[in-house]
């Protein structure tokens, strides 16, 4: 898998990994740091097609020099329709849980410990994001807040379950 990712980054500038067997499913990028000097991106709870279209649009914008590296809410256009997305920086304690291949790619290119990533959020039917009070419960549950630090207990639990540290 590491070789496939490296080949994709060499050929296309990035690789997208779809983790469809997780609950909730998620997709994340690998290679944006190398190609665009931009944090990797991760989004939860969208089906494969929607997450692909979202990433495709965001990466097209990166190629023009637009950056999504600060927390906030921005508007993007997909197929003529404007959509609001929220952005939050992934906390470093969450990286090993969700961004393993991105961490490996950083090691591969000599940037050990330098991984940066932004979580992309989509709003509920009222336009609220999971980081805002009043967000609909089902939307909140589909988008874990990986911008928040894991507790030492959560880190130990992860390390016991998957090894590492």
CSV table of C-alpha atoms in Angstrom, one decimal, residues 54-108:
chain,number,residue,atom,x,y,z
A,54,UNK,CA,-15.5,17.4,-2.1
A,55,UNK,CA,-11.7,16.5,-2.1
A,56,UNK,CA,-11.5,17.0,-5.9
A,57,UNK,CA,-12.8,20.5,-5.6
A,58,UNK,CA,-10.7,21.4,-2.6
A,59,UNK,CA,-7.5,20.1,-4.2
A,60,UNK,CA,-8.3,22.0,-7.5
A,61,UNK,CA,-8.4,25.1,-5.3
A,62,UNK,CA,-5.1,24.2,-3.7
A,63,UNK,CA,-3.6,24.0,-7.1
A,64,UNK,CA,-4.6,27.6,-7.7
A,65,UNK,CA,-2.9,28.7,-4.5
A,66,UNK,CA,-6.0,28.8,-2.2
A,67,UNK,CA,-5.2,27.4,1.2
A,68,UNK,CA,-7.5,25.7,3.7
A,69,UNK,CA,-5.0,25.6,6.6
A,70,UNK,CA,-6.8,27.8,9.1
A,71,UNK,CA,-9.8,26.9,11.3
A,72,UNK,CA,-13.0,28.5,10.1
A,73,UNK,CA,-15.9,28.2,7.8
A,74,UNK,CA,-15.6,28.7,4.1
A,75,UNK,CA,-17.8,28.4,1.0
A,76,UNK,CA,-16.9,26.3,-2.0
A,77,UNK,CA,-18.8,25.6,-5.2
A,78,UNK,CA,-19.4,22.1,-6.5
A,79,UNK,CA,-21.3,21.6,-9.7
A,80,UNK,CA,-22.7,25.1,-9.6
A,81,UNK,CA,-24.0,24.8,-6.0
A,82,UNK,CA,-22.4,26.7,-3.1
A,83,UNK,CA,-21.6,24.7,0.0
A,84,UNK,CA,-20.3,25.8,3.4
A,85,UNK,CA,-17.6,23.6,5.0
A,86,UNK,CA,-16.0,23.9,8.4
A,87,UNK,CA,-12.3,23.4,9.0
A,88,UNK,CA,-10.4,22.5,12.1
A,89,UNK,CA,-6.8,21.4,12.7
A,90,UNK,CA,-6.5,17.7,13.6
A,91,UNK,CA,-4.9,17.3,17.0
A,92,UNK,CA,-1.6,15.5,16.9
A,93,UNK,CA,-2.9,12.9,19.4
A,94,UNK,CA,-5.5,11.8,16.9
A,95,UNK,CA,-3.1,11.4,14.0
A,96,UNK,CA,-2.0,7.8,14.7
A,97,UNK,CA,-5.7,6.8,15.1
A,98,UNK,CA,-6.9,8.1,11.7
A,99,UNK,CA,-3.9,9.2,9.5
A,100,UNK,CA,-1.5,6.2,9.7
A,101,UNK,CA,-0.6,6.1,6.0
A,102,UNK,CA,-0.1,9.9,5.9
A,103,UNK,CA,2.3,9.6,8.9
A,104,UNK,CA,4.1,6.8,7.0
A,105,UNK,CA,4.4,9.0,3.9
A,106,UNK,CA,5.9,11.8,6.0
A,107,UNK,CA,8.5,9.4,7.3
A,108,UNK,CA,9.2,8.2,3.8
